[in-house]
Amino acid sequence: MKQLLIAAALVAASTSTALAGGQAGTIGVGVESAINRETGGVSVNYDAGKFHVGGFFGYADAGGQNNSDFTIGGRFFYHLHSTAMSDFGLGLGLGLASIDGLDAAMRESRKTDIYIEPSAQIRMFLAANVALSFTFGLVIATADADSVSFGGQGAGSLGTIGGAAPTALAGVHYYFF
């Protein structure tokens, strides 16, 4: 009995915590959309442990001349609380959408929308290196866009880039350790 207890103690002492999501120094690739539902696309995130930062790029060309749209942006979230499989962060997102004029009555042939998004984000790790992210917060639209709204991403629904190509509203990333 004494030998069994010593063996169990040695096994317990030699184990370590399992690696899970949100590890410092990891890079994640995936897709995400901003709260404004106009910017987003393919993205890369860097997780530094206490915070993560990332950027995205989207492009759509519906065919024909002079009708391509693109978006570019970035995000920063400081993790206020983390567990082995999730984190909650506060941060800021910036997005730029360059969209071909969709209305024939528009004077300009292209509009440029800039979005500033103070927001919160929840990342849920489905596996040690696969994360779903949901973001909610304030949207301040500037330049050719002119509005303010409060909202969030809808799980499983689709948005558009300038009415042309769908993007996921819930972000998903695969992290490399």
Coordinates of C-alpha atoms in Angstrom, one line a residue:
M1 CA 0.0 0.0 0.0
K2 CA 2.8 2.4 0.9
Q3 CA 4.5 1.7 -2.5
L4 CA 1.3 2.5 -4.3
L5 CA 0.9 5.8 -2.5
I6 CA 4.5 6.7 -3.4
A7 CA 4.0 5.8 -7.0
A8 CA 0.8 7.8 -7.2
A9 CA 2.6 10.8 -5.6
L10 CA 5.4 10.6 -8.2
V11 CA 3.0 10.4 -11.1
A12 CA 1.0 13.4 -9.8
A13 CA 4.2 15.4 -9.2
S14 CA 5.6 14.7 -12.7
T15 CA 2.5 15.9 -14.6
S16 CA 2.0 19.5 -15.7
T17 CA -1.0 21.5 -16.8
A18 CA -2.2 20.8 -20.3
L19 CA -1.5 23.4 -23.0
A20 CA -4.6 25.3 -24.0
G21 CA -5.6 28.3 -26.0
G22 CA -4.3 31.8 -25.5
Q23 CA -0.7 30.8 -25.1
A24 CA 1.9 33.6 -25.2
G25 CA 3.9 33.8 -28.4
T26 CA 1.5 32.0 -30.6
I27 CA 0.2 33.1 -34.1
G28 CA -3.3 32.4 -35.3
V29 CA -4.6 32.4 -38.8
G30 CA -8.3 32.5 -39.7
V31 CA -11.1 34.8 -40.6
E32 CA -13.0 37.6 -38.8
S33 CA -15.4 40.4 -39.3
A34 CA -15.7 43.7 -37.5
I35 CA -18.8 44.8 -35.7
N36 CA -19.7 47.2 -38.5
R37 CA -20.3 44.2 -40.8
E38 CA -18.6 46.0 -43.7
T39 CA -14.9 45.3 -42.9
G40 CA -13.2 42.0 -42.3
G41 CA -11.6 39.0 -44.1
V42 CA -8.6 36.7 -43.8
S43 CA -6.8 37.5 -40.6
V44 CA -3.7 36.9 -38.6
N45 CA -3.5 37.3 -34.8
Y46 CA -0.5 37.4 -32.4
D47 CA -1.2 36.3 -28.8
A48 CA 1.2 37.8 -26.3
G49 CA -0.5 36.2 -23.3
K50 CA -1.9 39.3 -21.6
F51 CA -3.1 40.7 -24.9
H52 CA -3.6 39.8 -28.5
V53 CA -3.3 41.9 -31.6
G54 CA -4.2 41.2 -35.2
G55 CA -5.1 42.4 -38.6
F56 CA -7.4 41.4 -41.5
F57 CA -7.7 41.9 -45.2
G58 CA -10.7 41.3 -47.5
Y59 CA -11.1 41.7 -51.3
A60 CA -14.0 41.2 -53.6
D61 CA -14.4 41.7 -57.4
A62 CA -17.9 41.0 -58.8
G63 CA -16.6 41.1 -62.4
G64 CA -16.7 43.9 -64.9
Q65 CA -14.8 47.1 -64.7
N66 CA -14.0 49.3 -61.7
N67 CA -16.0 47.4 -59.2
S68 CA -13.5 45.9 -56.8
D69 CA -13.9 46.4 -53.0
F70 CA -11.3 45.9 -50.3
T71 CA -11.1 46.1 -46.6
I72 CA -8.2 46.3 -44.2
G73 CA -8.0 46.7 -40.4
G74 CA -6.6 45.8 -37.1
R75 CA -7.5 45.0 -33.5
F76 CA -6.0 45.1 -30.1
F77 CA -7.5 43.4 -27.0
Y78 CA -6.1 43.4 -23.5
H79 CA -7.2 40.3 -21.6
L80 CA -9.0 41.3 -18.4
H81 CA -9.7 37.6 -17.5
S82 CA -8.5 34.3 -18.8
T83 CA -9.1 30.7 -18.1
A84 CA -7.6 27.6 -19.7
M85 CA -10.1 27.6 -22.5
S86 CA -11.3 31.2 -22.9
D87 CA -10.5 34.9 -22.3
F88 CA -12.3 38.2 -22.1
G89 CA -10.7 41.3 -23.4
L90 CA -11.3 45.0 -23.9
G91 CA -9.7 46.9 -26.8
L92 CA -10.0 48.8 -30.0
G93 CA -10.6 47.9 -33.6
L94 CA -9.9 50.1 -36.7
G95 CA -11.2 49.2 -40.2
L96 CA -11.1 50.8 -43.6
A97 CA -13.4 49.8 -46.5
S98 CA -12.8 51.1 -50.0
I99 CA -16.0 50.3 -51.9
D100 CA -17.0 51.0 -55.5
G101 CA -20.0 53.3 -55.8
L102 CA -23.1 51.0 -55.6
D103 CA -25.6 53.7 -56.5
A104 CA -25.6 55.2 -60.0
A105 CA -26.7 58.5 -58.4
M106 CA -23.5 58.7 -56.3
R107 CA -21.2 61.5 -57.4
E108 CA -18.1 59.6 -56.5
S109 CA -17.3 56.3 -58.1
R110 CA -15.7 55.0 -54.9
K111 CA -16.4 55.6 -51.2
T112 CA -14.0 55.1 -48.3
D113 CA -15.5 54.2 -44.9
I114 CA -13.4 54.3 -41.8
Y115 CA -14.6 52.6 -38.6
I116 CA -13.4 53.0 -35.0
E117 CA -14.6 50.3 -32.7
P118 CA -14.0 50.5 -28.9
S119 CA -15.1 47.0 -28.0
A120 CA -15.0 43.8 -25.9
Q121 CA -14.2 40.3 -27.2
I122 CA -14.7 36.8 -25.9
R123 CA -12.5 34.1 -27.3
M124 CA -13.6 30.5 -26.7
F125 CA -11.1 27.8 -27.4
L126 CA -12.8 24.7 -28.8
A127 CA -9.5 22.8 -28.8
A128 CA -6.1 23.8 -27.5
N129 CA -5.4 25.8 -30.6
V130 CA -8.8 26.6 -32.3
A131 CA -10.6 29.7 -31.1
L132 CA -14.0 31.2 -31.8
S133 CA -14.3 34.9 -31.1
F134 CA -17.3 37.1 -30.6
T135 CA -17.0 40.9 -30.4
F136 CA -19.4 43.6 -29.3
G137 CA -19.1 47.3 -28.7
L138 CA -19.5 50.8 -30.2
V139 CA -19.1 51.6 -33.9
I140 CA -18.0 55.1 -34.9
A141 CA -18.2 55.5 -38.7
T142 CA -16.2 58.3 -40.3
A143 CA -15.1 59.6 -43.7
D144 CA -17.7 58.7 -46.3
A145 CA -19.6 56.7 -43.6
D146 CA -21.3 58.8 -41.0
S147 CA -23.0 57.1 -38.1
V148 CA -22.7 55.7 -34.6
S149 CA -24.1 52.4 -33.4
F150 CA -23.8 49.8 -30.6
G151 CA -23.9 46.2 -31.6
G152 CA -22.2 42.9 -31.9
Q153 CA -21.4 40.0 -34.2
G154 CA -24.1 37.5 -34.9
A155 CA -23.1 33.9 -34.5
G156 CA -23.3 31.9 -37.8
S157 CA -24.8 34.8 -39.8
L158 CA -23.2 36.3 -42.9
G159 CA -22.3 39.9 -43.7
T160 CA -21.0 41.4 -46.9
I161 CA -18.2 43.5 -48.1
G162 CA -19.8 46.3 -50.1
G163 CA -22.7 43.9 -50.9
A164 CA -20.4 41.6 -52.9
A165 CA -18.7 38.8 -50.9
P166 CA -19.7 37.1 -47.7
T167 CA -17.6 37.2 -44.6
A168 CA -18.0 35.4 -41.3
L169 CA -19.2 37.5 -38.4
A170 CA -17.9 35.2 -35.7
G171 CA -14.1 35.0 -35.9
V172 CA -12.3 31.7 -36.0
H173 CA -8.5 31.2 -35.7
Y174 CA -6.1 28.3 -35.7
Y175 CA -3.1 28.9 -33.4
F176 CA 0.4 27.5 -34.1
F177 CA 2.4 26.6 -31.0

